[in-house]
Short mmCIF file of C-alpha atoms in Angstrom, two decimals:
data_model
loop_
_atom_site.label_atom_id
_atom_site.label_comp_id
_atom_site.label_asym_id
_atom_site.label_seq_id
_atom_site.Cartn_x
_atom_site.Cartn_y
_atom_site.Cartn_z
CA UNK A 10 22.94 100.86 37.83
CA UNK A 11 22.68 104.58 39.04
CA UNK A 12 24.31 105.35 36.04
CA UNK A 13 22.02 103.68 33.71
CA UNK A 14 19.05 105.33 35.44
CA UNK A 15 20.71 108.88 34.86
CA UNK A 16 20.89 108.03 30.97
CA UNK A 17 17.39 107.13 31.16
CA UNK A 18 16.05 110.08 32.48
CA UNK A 19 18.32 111.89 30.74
CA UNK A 20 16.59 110.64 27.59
CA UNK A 21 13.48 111.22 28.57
CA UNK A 22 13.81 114.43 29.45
CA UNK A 23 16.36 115.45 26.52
CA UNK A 24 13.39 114.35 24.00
CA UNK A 25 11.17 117.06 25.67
CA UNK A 26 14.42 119.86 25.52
CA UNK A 27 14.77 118.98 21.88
CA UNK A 28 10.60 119.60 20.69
CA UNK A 29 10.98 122.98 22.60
CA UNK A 30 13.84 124.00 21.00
CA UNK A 31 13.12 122.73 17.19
CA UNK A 32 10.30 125.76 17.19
CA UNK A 33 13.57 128.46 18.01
CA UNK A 34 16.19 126.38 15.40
CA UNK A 35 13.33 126.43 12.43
CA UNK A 36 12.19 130.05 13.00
CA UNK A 37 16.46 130.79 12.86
CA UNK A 38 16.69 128.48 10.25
CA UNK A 39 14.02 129.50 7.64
CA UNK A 40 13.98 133.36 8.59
CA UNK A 41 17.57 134.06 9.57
CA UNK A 42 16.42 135.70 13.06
CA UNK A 43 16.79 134.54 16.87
CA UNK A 44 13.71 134.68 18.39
CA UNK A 45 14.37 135.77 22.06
CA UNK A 46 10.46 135.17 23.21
CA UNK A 47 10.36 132.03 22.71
CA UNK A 48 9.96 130.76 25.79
CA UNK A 49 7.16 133.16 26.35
CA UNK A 50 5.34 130.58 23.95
CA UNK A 51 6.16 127.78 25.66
CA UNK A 52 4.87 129.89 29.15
CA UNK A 53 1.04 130.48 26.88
CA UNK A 54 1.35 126.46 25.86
CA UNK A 55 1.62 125.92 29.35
CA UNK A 56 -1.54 128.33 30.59
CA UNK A 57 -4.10 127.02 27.32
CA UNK A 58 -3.20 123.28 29.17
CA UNK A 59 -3.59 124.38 32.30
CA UNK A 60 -6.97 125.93 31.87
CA UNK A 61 -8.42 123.52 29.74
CA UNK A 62 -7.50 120.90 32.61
CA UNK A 63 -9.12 123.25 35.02
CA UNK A 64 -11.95 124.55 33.39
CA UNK A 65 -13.09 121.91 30.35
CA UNK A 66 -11.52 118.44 32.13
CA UNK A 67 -8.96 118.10 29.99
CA UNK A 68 -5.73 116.15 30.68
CA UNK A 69 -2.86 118.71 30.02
CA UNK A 70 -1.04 116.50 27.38
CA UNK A 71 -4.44 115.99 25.66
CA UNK A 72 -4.76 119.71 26.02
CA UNK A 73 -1.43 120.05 24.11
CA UNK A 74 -3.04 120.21 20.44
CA UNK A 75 -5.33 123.22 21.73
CA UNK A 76 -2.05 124.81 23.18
CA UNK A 77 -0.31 124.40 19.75
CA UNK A 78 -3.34 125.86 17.77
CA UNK A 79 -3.61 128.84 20.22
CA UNK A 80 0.53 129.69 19.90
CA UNK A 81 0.43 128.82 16.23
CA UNK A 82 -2.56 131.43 15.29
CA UNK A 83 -0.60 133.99 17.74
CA UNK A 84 2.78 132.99 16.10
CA UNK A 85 1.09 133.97 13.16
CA UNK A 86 -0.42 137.17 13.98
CA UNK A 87 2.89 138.48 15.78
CA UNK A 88 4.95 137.19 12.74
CA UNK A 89 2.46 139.09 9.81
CA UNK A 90 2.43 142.22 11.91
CA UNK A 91 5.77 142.27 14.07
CA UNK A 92 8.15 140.63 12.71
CA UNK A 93 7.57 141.20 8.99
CA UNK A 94 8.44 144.38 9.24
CA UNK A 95 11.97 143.95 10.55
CA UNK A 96 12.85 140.95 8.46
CA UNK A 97 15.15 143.38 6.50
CA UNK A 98 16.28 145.60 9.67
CA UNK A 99 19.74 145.46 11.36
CA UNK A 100 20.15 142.78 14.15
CA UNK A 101 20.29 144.80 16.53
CA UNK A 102 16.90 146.06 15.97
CA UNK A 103 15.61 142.84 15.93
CA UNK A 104 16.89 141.44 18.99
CA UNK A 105 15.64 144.57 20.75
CA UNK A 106 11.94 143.61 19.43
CA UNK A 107 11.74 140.28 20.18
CA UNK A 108 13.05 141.12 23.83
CA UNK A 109 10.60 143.48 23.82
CA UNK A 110 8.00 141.12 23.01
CA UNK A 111 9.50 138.51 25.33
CA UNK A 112 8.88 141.80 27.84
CA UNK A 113 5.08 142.31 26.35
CA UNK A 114 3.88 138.29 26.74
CA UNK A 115 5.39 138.06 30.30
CA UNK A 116 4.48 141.00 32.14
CA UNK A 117 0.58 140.29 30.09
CA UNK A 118 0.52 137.66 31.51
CA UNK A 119 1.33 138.52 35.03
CA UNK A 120 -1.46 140.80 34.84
CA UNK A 121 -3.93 138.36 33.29
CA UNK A 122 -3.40 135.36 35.26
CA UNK A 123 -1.51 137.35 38.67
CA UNK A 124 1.74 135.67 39.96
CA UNK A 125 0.61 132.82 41.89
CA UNK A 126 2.54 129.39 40.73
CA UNK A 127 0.02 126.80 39.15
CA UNK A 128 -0.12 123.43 39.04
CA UNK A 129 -2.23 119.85 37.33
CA UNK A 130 -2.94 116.46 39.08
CA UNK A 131 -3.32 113.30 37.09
CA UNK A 132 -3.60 109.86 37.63
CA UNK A 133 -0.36 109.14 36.55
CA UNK A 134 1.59 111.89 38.19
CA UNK A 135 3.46 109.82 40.71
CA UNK A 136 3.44 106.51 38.67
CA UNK A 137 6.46 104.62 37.53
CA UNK A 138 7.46 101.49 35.16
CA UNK A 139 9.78 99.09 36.23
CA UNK A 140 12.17 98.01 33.92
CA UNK A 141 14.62 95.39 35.98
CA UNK A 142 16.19 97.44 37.87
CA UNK A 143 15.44 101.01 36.38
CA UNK A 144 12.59 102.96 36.71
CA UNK A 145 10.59 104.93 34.41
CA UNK A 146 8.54 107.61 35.46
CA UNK A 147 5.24 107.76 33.24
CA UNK A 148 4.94 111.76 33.61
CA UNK A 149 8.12 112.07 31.35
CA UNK A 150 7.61 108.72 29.69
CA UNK A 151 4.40 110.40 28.12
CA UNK A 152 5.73 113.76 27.73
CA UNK A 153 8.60 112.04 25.79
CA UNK A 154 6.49 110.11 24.02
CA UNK A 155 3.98 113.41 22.64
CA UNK A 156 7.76 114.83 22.14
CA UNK A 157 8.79 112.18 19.86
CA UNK A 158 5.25 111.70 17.82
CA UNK A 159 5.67 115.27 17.39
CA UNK A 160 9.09 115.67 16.29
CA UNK A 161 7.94 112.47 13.31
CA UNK A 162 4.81 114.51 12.46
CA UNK A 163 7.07 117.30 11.89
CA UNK A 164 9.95 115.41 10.15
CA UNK A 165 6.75 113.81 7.70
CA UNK A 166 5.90 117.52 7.15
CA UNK A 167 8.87 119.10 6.24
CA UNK A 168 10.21 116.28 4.07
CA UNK A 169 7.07 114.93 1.98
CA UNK A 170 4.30 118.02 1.79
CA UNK A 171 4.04 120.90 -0.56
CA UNK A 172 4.27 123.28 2.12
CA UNK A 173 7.07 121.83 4.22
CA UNK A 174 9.26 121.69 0.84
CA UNK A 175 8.65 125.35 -0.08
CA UNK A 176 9.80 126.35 3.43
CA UNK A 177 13.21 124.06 3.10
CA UNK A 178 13.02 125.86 -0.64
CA UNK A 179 12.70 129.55 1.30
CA UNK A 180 15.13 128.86 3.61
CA UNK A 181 17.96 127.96 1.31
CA UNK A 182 17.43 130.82 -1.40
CA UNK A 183 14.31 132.91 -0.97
CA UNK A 184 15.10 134.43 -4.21
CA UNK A 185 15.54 131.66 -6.25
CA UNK A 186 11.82 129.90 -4.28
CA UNK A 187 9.93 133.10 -5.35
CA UNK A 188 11.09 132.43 -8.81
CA UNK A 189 9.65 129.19 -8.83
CA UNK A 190 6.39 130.89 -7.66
CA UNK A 191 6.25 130.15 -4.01
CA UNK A 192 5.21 132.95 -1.54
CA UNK A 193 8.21 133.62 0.70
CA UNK A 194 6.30 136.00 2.73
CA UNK A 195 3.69 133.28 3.58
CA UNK A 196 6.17 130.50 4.19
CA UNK A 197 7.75 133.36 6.99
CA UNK A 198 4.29 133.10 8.70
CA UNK A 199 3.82 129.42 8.39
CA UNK A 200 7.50 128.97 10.32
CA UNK A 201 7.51 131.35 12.82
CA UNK A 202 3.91 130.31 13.46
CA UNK A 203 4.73 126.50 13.20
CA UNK A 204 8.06 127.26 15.01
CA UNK A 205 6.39 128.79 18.65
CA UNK A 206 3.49 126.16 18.67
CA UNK A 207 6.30 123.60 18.84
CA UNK A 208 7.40 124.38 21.86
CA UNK A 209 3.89 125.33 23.00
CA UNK A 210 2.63 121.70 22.62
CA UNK A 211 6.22 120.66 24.70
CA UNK A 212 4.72 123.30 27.02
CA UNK A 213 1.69 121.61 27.24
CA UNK A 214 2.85 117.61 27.62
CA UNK A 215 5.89 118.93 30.53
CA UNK A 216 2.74 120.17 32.52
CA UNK A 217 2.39 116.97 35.03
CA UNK A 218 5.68 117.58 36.63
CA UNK A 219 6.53 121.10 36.16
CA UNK A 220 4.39 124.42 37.43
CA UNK A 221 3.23 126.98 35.44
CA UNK A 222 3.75 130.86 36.34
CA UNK A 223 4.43 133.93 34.46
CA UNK A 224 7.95 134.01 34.26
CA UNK A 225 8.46 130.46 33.69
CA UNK A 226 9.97 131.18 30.19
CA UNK A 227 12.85 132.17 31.95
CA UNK A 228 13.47 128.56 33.36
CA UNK A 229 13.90 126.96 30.06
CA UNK A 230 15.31 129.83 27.70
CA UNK A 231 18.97 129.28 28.82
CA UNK A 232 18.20 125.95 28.04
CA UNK A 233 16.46 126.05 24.62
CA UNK A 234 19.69 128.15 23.48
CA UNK A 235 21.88 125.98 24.65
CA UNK A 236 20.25 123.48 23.48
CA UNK A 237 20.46 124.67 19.81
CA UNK A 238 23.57 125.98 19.73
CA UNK A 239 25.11 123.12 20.76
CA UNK A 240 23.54 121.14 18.04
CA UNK A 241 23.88 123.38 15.22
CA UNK A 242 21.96 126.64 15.10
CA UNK A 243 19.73 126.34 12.34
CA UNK A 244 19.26 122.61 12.10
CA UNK A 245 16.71 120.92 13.28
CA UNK A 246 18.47 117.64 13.62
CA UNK A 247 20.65 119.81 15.29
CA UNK A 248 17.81 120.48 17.78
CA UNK A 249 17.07 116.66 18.29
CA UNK A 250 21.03 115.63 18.98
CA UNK A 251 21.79 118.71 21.03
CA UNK A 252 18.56 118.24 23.19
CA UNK A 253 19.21 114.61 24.41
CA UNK A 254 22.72 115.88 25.00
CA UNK A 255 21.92 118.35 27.05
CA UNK A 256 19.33 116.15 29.10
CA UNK A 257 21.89 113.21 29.79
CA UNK A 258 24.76 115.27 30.62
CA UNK A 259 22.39 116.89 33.30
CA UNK A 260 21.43 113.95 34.42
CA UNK A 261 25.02 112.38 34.44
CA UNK A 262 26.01 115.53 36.41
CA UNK A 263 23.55 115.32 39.42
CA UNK A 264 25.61 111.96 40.00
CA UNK A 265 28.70 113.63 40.86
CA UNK A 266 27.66 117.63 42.03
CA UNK A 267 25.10 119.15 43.56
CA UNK A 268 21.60 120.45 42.29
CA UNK A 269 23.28 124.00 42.15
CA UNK A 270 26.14 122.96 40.26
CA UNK A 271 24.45 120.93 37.64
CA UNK A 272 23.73 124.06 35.23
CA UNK A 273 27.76 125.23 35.49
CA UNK A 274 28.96 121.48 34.07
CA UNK A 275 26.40 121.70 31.59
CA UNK A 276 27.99 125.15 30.78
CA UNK A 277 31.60 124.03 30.83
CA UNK A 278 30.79 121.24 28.89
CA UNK A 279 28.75 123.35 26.26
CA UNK A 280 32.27 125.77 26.31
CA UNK A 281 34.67 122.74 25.60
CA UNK A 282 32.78 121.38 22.44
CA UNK A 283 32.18 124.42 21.09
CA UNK A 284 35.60 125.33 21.18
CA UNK A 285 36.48 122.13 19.39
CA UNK A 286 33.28 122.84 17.22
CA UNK A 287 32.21 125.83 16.60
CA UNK A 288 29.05 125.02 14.14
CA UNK A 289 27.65 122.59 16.81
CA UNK A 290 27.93 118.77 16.98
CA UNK A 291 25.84 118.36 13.79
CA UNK A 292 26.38 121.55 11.82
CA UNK A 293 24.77 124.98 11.69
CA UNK A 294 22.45 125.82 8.69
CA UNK A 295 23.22 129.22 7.72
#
């Protein structure tokens, strides 16, 4: 039964890897570049929640829309006046600028909001379902929950509007899409900017059961790579797959080794299927 339990968590807590990671595997995906300050979106996600639950009353995950506007019209802002500019540069250069901004949002924030670790109480943060014999904790049944609405809204948005067509369009020939009259340079905003308020909103909804701090990015951008890669860089179903992967075979793992061992299985796990599979378990777009 211990075993079924780790799946189940695993689950949950896979759906919430794979939303944070979909924003880094569409920004790859549609612009061709690896976005190392990610994370530091899903760290400003996790501050918008935390003050509206402290200041305006909110509950975090209901704060999660507000932290998705707030990273998307930043995303957008960095992307028109950052990024742009290097869309055509070597790799190396642009690897050294979104480190640089990874450097930028972290160390802002440690001076905005100091170092001290932060975190929310709910009703629900210590409640649990019972299902027979397993147990659900409502904290990540929620968060999984806002995960998975948000990975359909964004499945509905890429397949069936105008916009979410002309970005698939841009990402597979951005020649060929501003031929047909779409604007390649906006659909590069509307991506990056889409892509980090992803995994701001999974920011937001992971707030019951995680704390926030400045450096928090740093927790889950191992993770959020991994998570990617191992799917198929690029793809966002990719994203999904690799990111319930990831959480089950963590949870599997805390079975057998301990807590500081867990991360090195993952790892050698990660190792083995890519050398068996080098574009991922479902396939890498570019």
């Amino acid at each position: 039964m211990s075993f079924l339990q780790a799946i189940l968590d695993g689950l949950l807590v896979g759906g919430v890897y794979a939303v944070i990671s979909i924003g880094l595997t569409l920004v790859y995906g549609v612009m061709g570049i690896v976005n190392f300050a990610q994370a530091e979106f899903l760290m400003i996600g996790m501050f918008v929640s935390w003050f509206a639950w402290a200041y305006l009353g909110l509950d975090p995950v209901l704060a999660a829309p507000l932290s998705f506007a707030v990273a998307f019209a930043l995303g957008w802002l960095v992307q028109g006046q950052l990024i742009a500019r290097m869309l055509k540069a070597p790799s190396a250069a642009q690897i050294f600028l979104t480190v640089g901004l990874l450097i930028v949002l972290e160390n802002g924030a440690l001076l905005s909001f100091g170092s001290q670790f932060r975190s929310v109480t709910t009703s629900y943060q210590t409640m649990s379902l019972s299902l027979g014999a397993l147990f659900i904790s409502v904290p990540y049944l929620i968060a999984f929950g806002m995960s998975l609405a948000c990975g359909v809204a964004l499945w509905w948005f890429m397949r069936t509007s105008w916009f979410g067509r002309a970005m698939r369009a841009t990402a597979q020939n951005p020649m060929a899409a501003q031929l047909m009259g779409i604007d390649t340079a906006l659909m590069y905003k509307m991506a990056f900017a889409l892509g980090v308020g992803l995994t701001a909103f999974g920011g937001a909804v992971i707030l019951p059961y995680v704390t926030v701090y400045p450096s928090v990015g740093g927790q889950f951008v191992v993770l959020m790579f991994t998570v990617v890669v191992l799917g198929g860089l690029g793809s966002v179903a990719g994203a999904v797959v690799g990111g319930l992967a990831v959480g089950v075979i963590q949870a599997l793992s805390a079975l057998f080794f301990p807590i500081q061992l867990q991360n090195l299985f993952l790892f050698l796990v990660f190792i083995l299927v890519l050398a068996v599979r080098p574009q991922g378990l479902v396939g890498a777009s570019r």
